[in-house]
Amino acid sequence: MSTKNASAPLQEATVIVGAGRRAEWTGPVVNPPVWRASTHLYENTAALAQGPRVNEDGRFFYGRRGAPTQWALADALTTLEPGAAGTVLYPSGVAAITGVMLTLLRPGDVLLITDNAYDPSRSMGTGLLTDFGVETRFFDPLDLDGYAAAFCERTRAVLIEAPGSLSMEVADVPALARIAREKGAISVLDNTWASPLGFAGLQRGVDIVLMALTKHVGGHSDLMMGSASAGPELHAKLRERAQQLGNIVSPDDAALALRGLRTLHLRLAQETQSALAVARWLSTRPEVAQVLCPMLPGAPGHDIWKRDFTGGCGLFSFVFRGGDAAARNRFIDALKLFGIGYSWGGFESLAIPIEPSRHRSVMPWPPSALRPEDRHGVRLAIGLEDPVDLIADLEQALGEWRRE
Ligand SMILES: *Cc1c(COP(=O)(O)O)cnc(C)c1O
């Protein structure tokens, strides 16, 4: 903890307020100033010679190793991730994913990726990593036996995402991480959906937890950033490789991310509540075949979500009962309060069409619980608008879906 000593362990909301505030870095101000720095000046040549020796946050060296604004954000994220020794920041979520993989993998290694992972993670496997001599194999995270059988002696790492991108299946992350460890592989969790407030990844056995801070932590759709947190050994390796790759985030963006972080718990709680109201309403509609929202009782993955997660967020999907892609697109175009666009985790609601079959190679789509014609989906990111208004907007747009 970086705040003043307190006798009892503090509640999460209290920790978020104080996380990353260090007087020795930033003086007496509440928010760390935006330190724009490439060059750090040294007292003399002896101090200059000392500079590079200790490579850690809090030691000025050169802009590529950051300054108090970035250190404060990394420190805050470390504080929020139980079991983390440190956090490395990256200029985007994708940079965090590739930065982690370029730390762990060597030519000849095999990487396992959940089949329902974020599409750019899949492209990293089939593109960048293939070019560097790493073999990527996709697996169904709901089939633990198939997963265990997919390991070979060259399997070095596993990239897990739960809930899955677009289709929202909830994998048994503690089991996936435990099996990886038994097989001698390193498990990496893309925890962008839940954040450490909803799922404490390292505590649940994962080796490295990463996030697209672009989403919930930024929270205002105005910055791109990623992070990876780990225990001491892996953190040191991630840090070294990130510096070799030249990964650094701007102090302006770090200050924005830190500002977003202070209200993360409030926004997530509100989004979760609103998303549940919208999901519940959608599940009563005849136009909807299935709501893919792990927080919703009865929805796919709800039991594991309830067992493992301590929170949710506003992101979920649903699938139309029959219809075609044109009707689905008419529905989205008719929405007035939902923006049409990528990303999520901002204060504003968004909607995009989803066709998961285009982004998977092992898992069936639609899933076996649905009829083959129930396949055209929508992903909603519920923001901070009143859910009463969002539901009314969805209702009028369903009229467009039903039109010829
Ligand atoms: C958006 C996203 C990313 C990538 O983040 P960027 O900052 O857009 O590069 C990674 N993982 C998940 C699950 C995401 O939704």
Coordinates of C-alpha atoms and ligand atoms in Angstrom, one line a residue:
M1 CA 0.0 0.0 0.0
S2 CA 1.3 3.4 -0.9
T3 CA -1.1 5.4 1.3
K4 CA -0.5 6.0 5.0
N5 CA -0.4 3.0 7.2
A6 CA -3.8 1.7 8.3
S7 CA -4.3 -1.2 10.8
A8 CA -7.0 -3.1 9.0
P9 CA -6.9 -4.2 5.4
L10 CA -8.8 -1.5 3.4
Q11 CA -11.9 -2.0 1.3
E12 CA -11.5 -1.9 -2.5
A13 CA -13.1 1.6 -2.9
T14 CA -10.7 3.0 -0.4
V15 CA -7.7 1.4 -2.0
I16 CA -8.6 2.8 -5.4
V17 CA -8.7 6.3 -4.1
G18 CA -5.1 6.1 -2.7
A19 CA -3.5 3.7 -5.0
G20 CA -0.3 4.9 -6.7
R21 CA -0.1 8.2 -4.7
R22 CA 3.5 8.4 -3.5
A23 CA 4.8 11.7 -2.0
E24 CA 8.4 10.7 -2.8
W25 CA 7.5 10.7 -6.5
T26 CA 5.0 13.5 -6.8
G27 CA 5.2 15.7 -3.8
P28 CA 2.1 16.8 -1.9
V29 CA -0.3 17.1 -4.8
V30 CA -3.3 14.7 -5.1
N31 CA -2.7 13.8 -8.7
P32 CA 0.8 13.2 -10.0
P33 CA 1.8 16.0 -12.4
V34 CA 2.2 15.2 -16.1
W35 CA 6.0 14.8 -16.2
R36 CA 6.9 15.3 -19.9
A37 CA 10.4 13.9 -20.0
S38 CA 12.8 12.3 -22.4
T39 CA 15.9 13.6 -20.7
H40 CA 16.5 13.4 -17.0
L41 CA 19.3 15.6 -15.9
Y42 CA 22.0 14.2 -13.5
E43 CA 23.9 16.1 -10.8
N44 CA 27.3 15.1 -12.1
T45 CA 29.0 12.3 -14.1
A46 CA 29.2 10.0 -11.1
A47 CA 25.4 10.2 -10.7
L48 CA 25.1 9.7 -14.5
A49 CA 27.2 6.5 -14.2
Q50 CA 24.9 5.3 -11.3
G51 CA 21.8 6.0 -13.3
P52 CA 21.4 2.9 -15.5
R53 CA 22.4 0.5 -12.7
V54 CA 19.1 0.2 -11.0
N55 CA 16.3 -0.4 -13.4
E56 CA 13.1 0.1 -11.4
D57 CA 10.2 2.5 -11.2
G58 CA 11.2 5.5 -9.0
R59 CA 14.7 5.7 -10.5
F60 CA 15.1 8.3 -13.1
F61 CA 17.2 7.2 -16.1
Y62 CA 15.7 8.2 -19.4
G63 CA 12.2 8.7 -20.7
R64 CA 11.9 5.2 -22.0
R65 CA 11.8 4.0 -18.4
G66 CA 9.1 6.4 -17.5
A67 CA 8.6 9.2 -15.0
P68 CA 6.4 9.6 -11.9
T69 CA 3.1 9.9 -14.0
Q70 CA 3.6 6.5 -15.5
W71 CA 5.1 5.0 -12.3
A72 CA 2.1 6.1 -10.3
L73 CA -0.3 4.4 -12.7
A74 CA 1.7 1.2 -12.8
D75 CA 1.9 1.3 -9.0
A76 CA -1.8 1.8 -8.7
L77 CA -2.5 -1.2 -11.0
T78 CA -0.1 -3.3 -9.0
T79 CA -1.8 -2.4 -5.8
L80 CA -5.2 -3.5 -7.3
E81 CA -3.9 -6.9 -8.5
P82 CA -3.4 -9.2 -5.6
G83 CA -0.2 -11.2 -6.0
A84 CA 1.4 -8.7 -8.4
A85 CA 5.0 -7.6 -7.8
G86 CA 4.8 -5.0 -10.6
T87 CA 3.0 -3.8 -13.7
V88 CA 4.3 -2.9 -17.2
L89 CA 2.5 -0.3 -19.3
Y90 CA 2.1 -0.6 -23.1
P91 CA 0.8 1.9 -25.7
S92 CA -2.3 -0.3 -26.4
G93 CA -4.0 -3.5 -25.3
V94 CA -2.7 -5.2 -28.4
A95 CA 0.9 -4.0 -27.6
A96 CA 0.5 -5.6 -24.1
I97 CA -0.5 -8.9 -25.7
T98 CA 2.3 -9.0 -28.2
G99 CA 4.7 -7.6 -25.6
V100 CA 3.9 -10.4 -23.2
M101 CA 4.2 -13.1 -26.0
L102 CA 7.5 -11.7 -27.3
T103 CA 8.8 -12.0 -23.8
L104 CA 7.7 -15.6 -23.2
L105 CA 8.1 -17.3 -26.6
R106 CA 11.1 -18.5 -28.7
P107 CA 11.2 -20.0 -32.2
G108 CA 9.9 -23.6 -32.0
D109 CA 7.6 -22.9 -29.1
V110 CA 3.9 -23.6 -29.2
L111 CA 1.3 -21.1 -27.9
L112 CA -2.3 -22.2 -27.1
I113 CA -5.0 -19.6 -27.5
T114 CA -8.6 -19.9 -26.5
D115 CA -10.7 -20.2 -29.7
N116 CA -13.0 -17.4 -28.6
A117 CA -10.2 -14.9 -28.0
Y118 CA -10.2 -11.3 -29.2
D119 CA -9.6 -11.4 -32.9
P120 CA -6.3 -9.4 -32.9
S121 CA -4.9 -12.0 -30.5
R122 CA -5.8 -14.7 -33.0
S123 CA -4.1 -12.6 -35.8
M124 CA -1.0 -12.2 -33.6
G125 CA -0.8 -16.0 -33.4
T126 CA -1.4 -16.7 -37.1
G127 CA 0.6 -13.7 -38.3
L128 CA 3.4 -12.1 -36.2
L129 CA 4.2 -15.2 -34.1
T130 CA 4.1 -17.6 -37.1
D131 CA 6.6 -15.3 -38.8
F132 CA 8.8 -15.6 -35.8
G133 CA 8.7 -19.4 -35.8
V134 CA 6.1 -19.9 -33.0
E135 CA 3.3 -22.2 -33.7
T136 CA -0.2 -21.2 -32.5
R137 CA -3.0 -23.7 -31.8
F138 CA -6.5 -22.8 -30.9
F139 CA -8.5 -24.7 -28.3
D140 CA -12.0 -24.9 -26.9
P141 CA -11.7 -23.5 -23.4
L142 CA -15.0 -25.2 -22.3
D143 CA -13.4 -28.7 -23.1
L144 CA -10.9 -29.3 -20.4
D145 CA -10.0 -32.8 -21.5
G146 CA -9.3 -31.6 -25.1
Y147 CA -7.3 -28.7 -23.7
A148 CA -5.1 -31.0 -21.5
A149 CA -4.6 -33.2 -24.5
A150 CA -3.5 -30.2 -26.7
F151 CA -0.2 -29.7 -24.8
C152 CA 3.0 -31.1 -26.1
E153 CA 6.6 -30.7 -24.9
R154 CA 7.0 -27.5 -27.0
T155 CA 4.0 -25.8 -25.4
R156 CA 5.4 -22.7 -23.7
A157 CA 2.4 -20.5 -23.0
V158 CA -1.4 -20.4 -22.9
L159 CA -3.5 -17.2 -23.7
I160 CA -6.8 -17.3 -21.9
E161 CA -9.7 -14.9 -22.2
A162 CA -12.9 -15.2 -20.2
P163 CA -15.6 -14.3 -21.0
G164 CA -14.8 -15.0 -24.6
S165 CA -14.8 -12.1 -27.0
L166 CA -18.2 -11.6 -28.8
S167 CA -19.7 -14.9 -27.7
M168 CA -19.1 -14.5 -23.9
E169 CA -18.5 -18.2 -22.9
V170 CA -17.1 -18.3 -19.4
A171 CA -14.1 -20.7 -19.1
D172 CA -13.0 -22.3 -15.9
V173 CA -9.9 -20.0 -15.6
P174 CA -8.5 -21.5 -12.4
A175 CA -8.6 -25.0 -14.0
L176 CA -7.0 -23.8 -17.3
A177 CA -4.2 -22.1 -15.3
R178 CA -3.7 -25.1 -13.0
I179 CA -3.4 -27.5 -16.0
A180 CA -1.0 -25.1 -17.7
R181 CA 1.2 -25.1 -14.7
E182 CA 1.1 -28.9 -14.4
K183 CA 2.3 -29.1 -18.0
G184 CA 5.1 -26.6 -17.4
A185 CA 3.5 -23.8 -19.5
I186 CA 2.9 -20.1 -18.5
S187 CA -0.7 -19.0 -18.4
V188 CA -1.6 -15.5 -19.5
L189 CA -5.1 -14.0 -18.9
D190 CA -6.6 -11.2 -21.0
N191 CA -8.7 -9.8 -18.1
T192 CA -10.0 -6.7 -19.9
W193 CA -13.6 -7.7 -19.3
A194 CA -13.5 -8.2 -15.6
S195 CA -10.5 -6.1 -14.4
P196 CA -9.0 -7.2 -11.1
L197 CA -12.1 -5.9 -9.4
G198 CA -14.2 -8.6 -11.1
F199 CA -11.6 -11.4 -11.2
A200 CA -8.3 -11.6 -9.3
G201 CA -6.3 -13.5 -11.9
L202 CA -3.0 -14.0 -10.2
Q203 CA -4.7 -15.0 -7.0
R204 CA -6.6 -17.6 -9.0
G205 CA -3.5 -19.2 -10.3
V206 CA -2.8 -17.3 -13.6
D207 CA 0.9 -16.3 -14.1
I208 CA 0.4 -13.0 -16.0
V209 CA -2.7 -10.8 -16.2
L210 CA -3.1 -8.2 -18.9
M211 CA -5.7 -5.6 -19.7
A212 CA -6.6 -3.2 -22.4
L213 CA -6.7 0.0 -20.2
T214 CA -8.3 1.5 -23.3
K215 CA -11.5 0.0 -22.1
H216 CA -12.7 0.3 -18.5
V217 CA -9.7 1.8 -16.8
G218 CA -9.5 4.8 -19.3
G219 CA -13.3 4.7 -19.2
H220 CA -13.9 7.8 -21.3
S221 CA -13.1 6.6 -24.9
D222 CA -10.1 9.0 -25.2
L223 CA -7.0 7.0 -24.8
M224 CA -5.2 3.7 -25.9
M225 CA -3.2 1.8 -23.4
G226 CA -2.4 -1.7 -22.1
S227 CA -0.9 -3.3 -19.0
A228 CA 0.5 -6.6 -17.8
S229 CA 1.0 -7.5 -14.1
A230 CA 2.9 -10.5 -12.7
G231 CA 4.9 -11.8 -9.8
P232 CA 8.6 -10.7 -9.4
E233 CA 10.3 -13.0 -11.8
L234 CA 7.9 -12.6 -14.8
H235 CA 7.5 -8.9 -14.1
A236 CA 11.3 -8.4 -14.4
K237 CA 11.3 -10.2 -17.7
L238 CA 8.3 -8.3 -19.1
R239 CA 9.9 -5.0 -18.0
E240 CA 13.2 -5.8 -19.7
R241 CA 11.5 -6.9 -23.0
A242 CA 9.2 -3.9 -23.0
Q243 CA 12.2 -1.6 -22.8
Q244 CA 13.9 -3.6 -25.6
L245 CA 10.8 -3.1 -27.7
G246 CA 10.7 0.6 -26.8
N247 CA 7.2 0.4 -25.3
I248 CA 6.4 3.5 -23.3
V249 CA 3.1 5.4 -22.8
S250 CA 2.8 9.1 -22.8
P251 CA 2.5 10.9 -19.4
D252 CA -0.7 12.6 -20.6
D253 CA -2.3 9.3 -21.3
A254 CA -1.1 7.9 -18.0
A255 CA -2.6 10.8 -16.1
L256 CA -5.9 10.2 -18.0
A257 CA -5.8 6.5 -17.2
L258 CA -5.2 7.3 -13.5
R259 CA -8.1 9.7 -13.5
G260 CA -10.3 6.9 -15.0
L261 CA -9.1 4.4 -12.5
R262 CA -10.4 6.5 -9.5
T263 CA -14.0 5.9 -10.6
L264 CA -13.6 2.4 -12.0
H265 CA -15.5 0.6 -9.3
L266 CA -18.4 3.0 -9.5
R267 CA -18.7 2.8 -13.3
L268 CA -18.4 -1.0 -13.3
A269 CA -21.0 -1.4 -10.6
Q270 CA -23.4 0.9 -12.5
E271 CA -22.7 -0.7 -15.9
T272 CA -23.3 -4.2 -14.4
Q273 CA -26.6 -3.2 -12.9
S274 CA -27.8 -1.5 -16.1
A275 CA -26.5 -4.3 -18.3
L276 CA -28.5 -6.8 -16.2
A277 CA -31.6 -4.7 -16.5
V278 CA -31.2 -4.6 -20.3
A279 CA -30.2 -8.3 -20.5
R280 CA -33.2 -9.3 -18.4
W281 CA -35.5 -7.3 -20.7
L282 CA -34.0 -8.8 -23.9
S283 CA -34.4 -12.3 -22.5
T284 CA -38.2 -11.8 -22.4
R285 CA -38.4 -10.7 -26.1
P286 CA -39.7 -13.1 -28.8
E287 CA -37.2 -11.7 -31.3
V288 CA -34.3 -12.9 -29.1
A289 CA -33.1 -16.5 -29.2
Q290 CA -30.5 -16.1 -26.4
V291 CA -28.9 -13.5 -24.3
L292 CA -25.1 -14.1 -23.9
C293 CA -24.6 -12.3 -20.6
P294 CA -22.7 -14.3 -17.9
M295 CA -24.2 -12.1 -15.1
L296 CA -27.7 -13.1 -16.1
P297 CA -29.1 -16.1 -14.1
G298 CA -29.8 -18.9 -16.6
A299 CA -27.5 -17.5 -19.3
P300 CA -24.6 -19.7 -20.6
G301 CA -21.6 -19.5 -18.2
H302 CA -23.6 -17.9 -15.3
D303 CA -22.7 -20.7 -12.9
I304 CA -18.9 -20.4 -13.3
W305 CA -19.2 -16.6 -13.4
K306 CA -21.0 -16.7 -10.1
R307 CA -18.4 -19.1 -8.6
D308 CA -15.3 -17.3 -9.8
F309 CA -16.1 -13.6 -10.4
T310 CA -16.7 -10.8 -8.0
G311 CA -18.1 -8.4 -10.5
G312 CA -19.2 -7.8 -14.0
C313 CA -19.4 -5.0 -16.6
G314 CA -21.7 -3.6 -19.3
L315 CA -20.4 -5.8 -22.2
F316 CA -22.6 -8.7 -23.4
S317 CA -24.1 -10.0 -26.6
F318 CA -27.4 -11.5 -27.8
V319 CA -28.5 -13.6 -30.7
F320 CA -31.7 -13.0 -32.8
R321 CA -34.2 -15.7 -33.3
G322 CA -33.9 -16.4 -37.0
G323 CA -33.8 -13.4 -39.3
D324 CA -30.8 -12.5 -41.4
A325 CA -27.8 -10.2 -41.3
A326 CA -29.7 -7.4 -43.1
A327 CA -32.5 -7.4 -40.4
R328 CA -29.9 -7.4 -37.7
N329 CA -28.1 -4.5 -39.3
R330 CA -31.4 -2.6 -39.7
F331 CA -31.9 -3.0 -36.0
I332 CA -28.4 -1.6 -35.2
D333 CA -28.8 1.3 -37.7
A334 CA -32.2 2.2 -36.0
L335 CA -30.6 2.6 -32.5
K336 CA -30.5 6.3 -31.5
L337 CA -28.7 6.1 -28.1
F338 CA -26.1 3.4 -29.0
G339 CA -23.1 4.5 -31.1
I340 CA -21.8 2.0 -33.7
G341 CA -18.2 1.5 -33.1
Y342 CA -15.4 -0.7 -31.7
S343 CA -14.0 -0.6 -28.3
W344 CA -16.1 -0.5 -25.1
G345 CA -15.8 0.4 -21.4
G346 CA -16.5 4.1 -22.0
F347 CA -19.3 6.0 -20.4
E348 CA -21.4 5.8 -23.7
S349 CA -23.3 2.8 -25.0
L350 CA -22.2 1.1 -28.2
A351 CA -23.6 -1.7 -30.5
I352 CA -21.9 -3.8 -33.2
P353 CA -23.0 -6.7 -35.3
I354 CA -21.2 -10.0 -34.5
E355 CA -20.6 -13.1 -36.6
P356 CA -18.4 -15.2 -34.3
S357 CA -18.1 -18.0 -36.9
R358 CA -15.6 -15.8 -38.8
H359 CA -13.3 -15.6 -35.8
R360 CA -13.0 -19.2 -34.6
S361 CA -11.6 -22.5 -35.8
V362 CA -12.6 -25.1 -33.2
M363 CA -15.8 -24.0 -31.4
P364 CA -19.1 -24.3 -33.3
W365 CA -21.2 -21.2 -34.0
P366 CA -24.0 -21.1 -33.3
P367 CA -23.5 -23.1 -30.2
S368 CA -25.3 -26.5 -30.0
A369 CA -28.0 -25.0 -27.7
L370 CA -29.2 -22.8 -30.6
R371 CA -30.9 -23.7 -33.9
P372 CA -28.6 -23.2 -37.0
E373 CA -30.7 -20.2 -38.1
D374 CA -30.2 -18.4 -34.7
R375 CA -26.8 -17.0 -35.6
H376 CA -26.9 -13.3 -36.2
G377 CA -25.8 -11.5 -33.1
V378 CA -25.3 -8.0 -31.6
R379 CA -22.8 -7.0 -29.0
L380 CA -23.9 -4.2 -26.6
A381 CA -21.6 -2.2 -24.4
I382 CA -23.9 -0.6 -21.8
G383 CA -22.7 2.7 -20.7
L384 CA -23.9 5.1 -18.0
E385 CA -27.2 6.2 -19.6
D386 CA -30.4 5.4 -17.8
P387 CA -31.3 1.8 -18.7
V388 CA -35.0 2.9 -19.0
D389 CA -34.0 5.0 -22.0
L390 CA -31.7 2.3 -23.4
I391 CA -34.5 -0.3 -23.3
A392 CA -36.9 2.0 -25.0
D393 CA -34.4 2.6 -27.7
L394 CA -33.8 -1.2 -28.2
E395 CA -37.6 -1.7 -28.3
Q396 CA -38.2 0.8 -31.1
A397 CA -35.2 -0.7 -33.0
L398 CA -36.7 -4.2 -32.7
G399 CA -39.6 -2.8 -34.8
E400 CA -37.1 -2.2 -37.6
W401 CA -35.8 -5.8 -37.2
R402 CA -39.3 -7.2 -37.7
R403 CA -40.0 -5.0 -40.8
E404 CA -39.7 -6.9 -44.2
Ligands
LIG1 C1 -9.9 -4.0 -27.0 C2 -9.3 -5.3 -26.5 C3 -8.0 -5.5 -26.6 C4 -7.0 -4.5 -27.3 O1 -6.9 -3.3 -26.8 P1 -6.5 -2.0 -27.7 O2 -6.1 -1.0 -26.6 O3 -7.6 -1.7 -28.5 O4 -5.3 -2.5 -28.5 C5 -7.5 -6.6 -26.0 N1 -8.3 -7.5 -25.5 C6 -9.6 -7.4 -25.4 C7 -10.4 -8.4 -24.7 C8 -10.2 -6.2 -25.9 O5 -11.5 -6.1 -25.8

